[in-house]
C-alpha cells in the first residue's frame, strides 16, 4: 500500500467518512505531496465537508480533506477517470 497511487479513488471514498477522513487526508498528502500547495483541498467548514461531519464533530471539525475538491483536483491532473 505504501506509495501506491492507484489507491486514490479509494482514499477519496474514505474522505467522505468522518471517522476516516483525517487518516485518508494524511495518506493522500503522503502520496501526492504537491497537493500541499493547493489551499482549497482541506477545510474546517462543515458547509464544505457535509452534514455528517457537522454531526460527528459537533459543528467543530478539524482541518479535513474535502472529498469533492480532492476528486476535482485529481481529475484536473488526469489521476482519475
Short mmCIF file of N, CA and C in Angstrom, two decimals:
data_model
loop_
_atom_site.label_atom_id
_atom_site.label_comp_id
_atom_site.label_asym_id
_atom_site.label_seq_id
_atom_site.Cartn_x
_atom_site.Cartn_y
_atom_site.Cartn_z
N UNK A 1 0.81 -1.19 0.00
CA UNK A 1 0.00 0.00 0.00
C UNK A 1 0.86 1.26 0.00
N UNK A 2 2.00 1.20 0.62
CA UNK A 2 2.85 2.38 0.70
C UNK A 2 3.27 2.83 -0.69
N UNK A 3 2.97 4.06 -1.00
CA UNK A 3 3.37 4.62 -2.28
C UNK A 3 2.50 4.21 -3.45
N UNK A 4 1.42 3.49 -3.22
CA UNK A 4 0.55 3.00 -4.29
C UNK A 4 -0.48 4.07 -4.67
N UNK A 5 -0.18 4.80 -5.73
CA UNK A 5 -1.05 5.89 -6.16
C UNK A 5 -2.36 5.40 -6.76
N UNK A 6 -2.49 4.11 -7.04
CA UNK A 6 -3.75 3.60 -7.58
C UNK A 6 -4.85 3.60 -6.53
N UNK A 7 -4.52 3.87 -5.30
CA UNK A 7 -5.50 3.90 -4.21
C UNK A 7 -6.25 5.22 -4.10
N UNK A 8 -6.00 6.15 -4.99
CA UNK A 8 -6.59 7.48 -4.86
C UNK A 8 -8.11 7.43 -4.82
N UNK A 9 -8.75 6.68 -5.70
CA UNK A 9 -10.21 6.61 -5.70
C UNK A 9 -10.73 6.10 -4.36
N UNK A 10 -10.09 5.07 -3.83
CA UNK A 10 -10.48 4.52 -2.53
C UNK A 10 -10.26 5.54 -1.42
N UNK A 11 -9.15 6.26 -1.46
CA UNK A 11 -8.89 7.28 -0.43
C UNK A 11 -9.95 8.37 -0.45
N UNK A 12 -10.35 8.80 -1.64
CA UNK A 12 -11.39 9.82 -1.75
C UNK A 12 -12.68 9.31 -1.13
N UNK A 13 -12.99 8.06 -1.35
CA UNK A 13 -14.19 7.47 -0.74
C UNK A 13 -14.08 7.51 0.78
N UNK A 14 -12.92 7.21 1.33
CA UNK A 14 -12.72 7.23 2.78
C UNK A 14 -12.82 8.65 3.34
N UNK A 15 -12.48 9.64 2.53
CA UNK A 15 -12.56 11.04 2.97
C UNK A 15 -13.99 11.47 3.26
N UNK A 16 -14.95 10.73 2.77
CA UNK A 16 -16.37 11.05 2.98
C UNK A 16 -16.89 10.49 4.31
N UNK A 17 -16.06 9.74 5.02
CA UNK A 17 -16.45 9.12 6.29
C UNK A 17 -15.76 9.90 7.42
N UNK A 18 -16.54 10.56 8.28
CA UNK A 18 -15.94 11.41 9.32
C UNK A 18 -14.84 10.73 10.14
N UNK A 19 -15.03 9.48 10.50
CA UNK A 19 -14.03 8.81 11.34
C UNK A 19 -12.77 8.42 10.58
N UNK A 20 -12.82 8.42 9.26
CA UNK A 20 -11.67 8.02 8.45
C UNK A 20 -11.03 9.17 7.68
N UNK A 21 -11.69 10.31 7.66
CA UNK A 21 -11.25 11.42 6.81
C UNK A 21 -9.84 11.91 7.13
N UNK A 22 -9.51 12.05 8.39
CA UNK A 22 -8.18 12.56 8.75
C UNK A 22 -7.08 11.61 8.27
N UNK A 23 -7.27 10.32 8.48
CA UNK A 23 -6.27 9.34 8.04
C UNK A 23 -6.18 9.31 6.51
N UNK A 24 -7.32 9.38 5.85
CA UNK A 24 -7.32 9.39 4.38
C UNK A 24 -6.63 10.64 3.85
N UNK A 25 -6.86 11.77 4.50
CA UNK A 25 -6.21 13.01 4.09
C UNK A 25 -4.70 12.95 4.27
N UNK A 26 -4.26 12.37 5.37
CA UNK A 26 -2.82 12.22 5.61
C UNK A 26 -2.18 11.31 4.57
N UNK A 27 -2.85 10.20 4.27
CA UNK A 27 -2.33 9.28 3.26
C UNK A 27 -2.28 9.95 1.89
N UNK A 28 -3.30 10.72 1.57
CA UNK A 28 -3.35 11.45 0.30
C UNK A 28 -2.15 12.39 0.18
N UNK A 29 -1.87 13.14 1.24
CA UNK A 29 -0.74 14.08 1.19
C UNK A 29 0.60 13.36 1.13
N UNK A 30 0.68 12.17 1.69
CA UNK A 30 1.90 11.38 1.57
C UNK A 30 2.12 10.93 0.13
N UNK A 31 1.03 10.52 -0.52
CA UNK A 31 1.12 10.05 -1.91
C UNK A 31 1.28 11.19 -2.91
N UNK A 32 0.68 12.33 -2.60
CA UNK A 32 0.68 13.48 -3.50
C UNK A 32 1.14 14.73 -2.75
N UNK A 33 2.41 14.84 -2.42
CA UNK A 33 2.89 15.99 -1.65
C UNK A 33 2.66 17.32 -2.37
N UNK A 34 2.53 17.29 -3.68
CA UNK A 34 2.25 18.52 -4.43
C UNK A 34 0.89 19.10 -4.07
N UNK A 35 0.02 18.32 -3.48
CA UNK A 35 -1.31 18.79 -3.08
C UNK A 35 -1.23 19.78 -1.92
N UNK A 36 -0.13 19.78 -1.19
CA UNK A 36 0.06 20.75 -0.09
C UNK A 36 -0.07 22.18 -0.60
N UNK A 37 0.28 22.39 -1.86
CA UNK A 37 0.27 23.74 -2.44
C UNK A 37 -1.13 24.26 -2.71
N UNK A 38 -2.12 23.39 -2.79
CA UNK A 38 -3.49 23.80 -3.07
C UNK A 38 -4.24 24.00 -1.76
N UNK A 39 -4.46 25.23 -1.40
CA UNK A 39 -5.11 25.55 -0.14
C UNK A 39 -6.60 25.30 -0.09
N UNK A 40 -7.18 24.81 -1.18
CA UNK A 40 -8.62 24.58 -1.22
C UNK A 40 -9.03 23.13 -0.96
N UNK A 41 -8.08 22.25 -0.82
CA UNK A 41 -8.40 20.83 -0.70
C UNK A 41 -8.81 20.40 0.71
N UNK A 42 -8.47 21.18 1.71
CA UNK A 42 -8.79 20.87 3.10
C UNK A 42 -9.56 22.03 3.71
N UNK A 43 -10.42 21.74 4.68
CA UNK A 43 -11.23 22.80 5.29
C UNK A 43 -11.70 22.37 6.67
N UNK A 44 -12.16 23.35 7.43
CA UNK A 44 -12.85 23.11 8.70
C UNK A 44 -14.32 23.48 8.58
N UNK A 45 -14.73 23.92 7.40
CA UNK A 45 -16.11 24.38 7.17
C UNK A 45 -17.04 23.19 6.96
N UNK A 46 -18.00 23.05 7.85
CA UNK A 46 -18.94 21.94 7.71
C UNK A 46 -19.81 22.10 6.47
N UNK A 47 -19.99 23.32 5.98
CA UNK A 47 -20.76 23.51 4.75
C UNK A 47 -20.06 22.86 3.56
N UNK A 48 -18.74 22.73 3.62
CA UNK A 48 -17.98 22.06 2.56
C UNK A 48 -17.82 20.57 2.84
N UNK A 49 -17.67 20.23 4.10
CA UNK A 49 -17.42 18.83 4.48
C UNK A 49 -18.69 17.99 4.47
N UNK A 50 -19.81 18.57 4.84
CA UNK A 50 -21.08 17.85 4.84
C UNK A 50 -21.68 17.71 6.22
N UNK A 51 -22.96 17.42 6.24
CA UNK A 51 -23.71 17.32 7.48
C UNK A 51 -23.20 16.20 8.38
N UNK A 52 -22.76 15.11 7.80
CA UNK A 52 -22.24 14.00 8.62
C UNK A 52 -21.05 14.46 9.46
N UNK A 53 -20.24 15.36 8.89
CA UNK A 53 -19.08 15.88 9.62
C UNK A 53 -19.54 16.85 10.72
N UNK A 54 -20.54 17.66 10.42
CA UNK A 54 -21.07 18.57 11.42
C UNK A 54 -21.62 17.79 12.61
N UNK A 55 -22.36 16.73 12.31
CA UNK A 55 -22.93 15.90 13.38
C UNK A 55 -21.85 15.19 14.18
N UNK A 56 -20.90 14.62 13.49
CA UNK A 56 -19.85 13.84 14.17
C UNK A 56 -18.93 14.71 15.03
N UNK A 57 -18.62 15.90 14.53
CA UNK A 57 -17.67 16.77 15.24
C UNK A 57 -18.35 17.92 15.97
N UNK A 58 -19.65 17.83 16.18
CA UNK A 58 -20.40 18.88 16.88
C UNK A 58 -20.13 20.26 16.29
N UNK A 59 -20.20 20.36 14.96
CA UNK A 59 -20.01 21.61 14.23
C UNK A 59 -18.63 22.23 14.41
N UNK A 60 -17.65 21.46 14.86
CA UNK A 60 -16.29 21.98 15.04
C UNK A 60 -15.26 20.94 14.58
N UNK A 61 -15.27 20.64 13.27
CA UNK A 61 -14.34 19.61 12.78
C UNK A 61 -12.91 20.11 12.71
N UNK A 62 -11.96 19.19 12.72
CA UNK A 62 -10.56 19.57 12.48
C UNK A 62 -10.38 19.86 10.99
N UNK A 63 -9.20 20.25 10.61
CA UNK A 63 -8.85 20.54 9.22
C UNK A 63 -8.84 19.22 8.46
N UNK A 64 -9.83 19.02 7.60
CA UNK A 64 -10.02 17.73 6.92
C UNK A 64 -10.09 17.91 5.41
N UNK A 65 -9.84 16.84 4.66
CA UNK A 65 -9.95 16.93 3.21
C UNK A 65 -11.41 17.06 2.78
N UNK A 66 -11.63 17.85 1.74
CA UNK A 66 -12.95 17.98 1.14
C UNK A 66 -12.96 17.03 -0.06
N UNK A 67 -13.64 15.92 0.08
CA UNK A 67 -13.56 14.84 -0.91
C UNK A 67 -13.87 15.31 -2.33
N UNK A 68 -14.89 16.12 -2.50
CA UNK A 68 -15.25 16.59 -3.85
C UNK A 68 -14.14 17.44 -4.46
N UNK A 69 -13.51 18.26 -3.64
CA UNK A 69 -12.42 19.10 -4.15
C UNK A 69 -11.19 18.26 -4.48
N UNK A 70 -10.92 17.27 -3.67
CA UNK A 70 -9.80 16.37 -3.95
C UNK A 70 -10.08 15.60 -5.24
N UNK A 71 -11.30 15.16 -5.42
CA UNK A 71 -11.68 14.45 -6.64
C UNK A 71 -11.50 15.34 -7.87
N UNK A 72 -11.96 16.59 -7.79
CA UNK A 72 -11.79 17.53 -8.90
C UNK A 72 -10.31 17.78 -9.17
N UNK A 73 -9.53 17.96 -8.12
CA UNK A 73 -8.09 18.18 -8.24
C UNK A 73 -7.45 17.01 -8.99
N UNK A 74 -7.83 15.80 -8.61
CA UNK A 74 -7.27 14.60 -9.24
C UNK A 74 -7.69 14.49 -10.70
N UNK A 75 -8.93 14.81 -11.00
CA UNK A 75 -9.40 14.75 -12.39
C UNK A 75 -8.69 15.78 -13.26
N UNK A 76 -8.46 16.97 -12.73
CA UNK A 76 -7.73 18.01 -13.48
C UNK A 76 -6.34 17.54 -13.86
N UNK A 77 -5.75 16.71 -13.03
CA UNK A 77 -4.40 16.21 -13.27
C UNK A 77 -4.40 14.83 -13.95
N UNK A 78 -5.60 14.41 -14.36
CA UNK A 78 -5.78 13.12 -15.05
C UNK A 78 -5.29 11.93 -14.21
N UNK A 79 -5.51 12.05 -12.91
CA UNK A 79 -5.17 10.96 -12.00
C UNK A 79 -6.34 10.01 -11.79
N UNK A 80 -7.54 10.48 -12.17
CA UNK A 80 -8.76 9.68 -12.11
C UNK A 80 -9.46 9.76 -13.46
N UNK A 81 -10.26 8.76 -13.75
CA UNK A 81 -11.06 8.78 -14.99
C UNK A 81 -12.24 9.70 -14.84
#
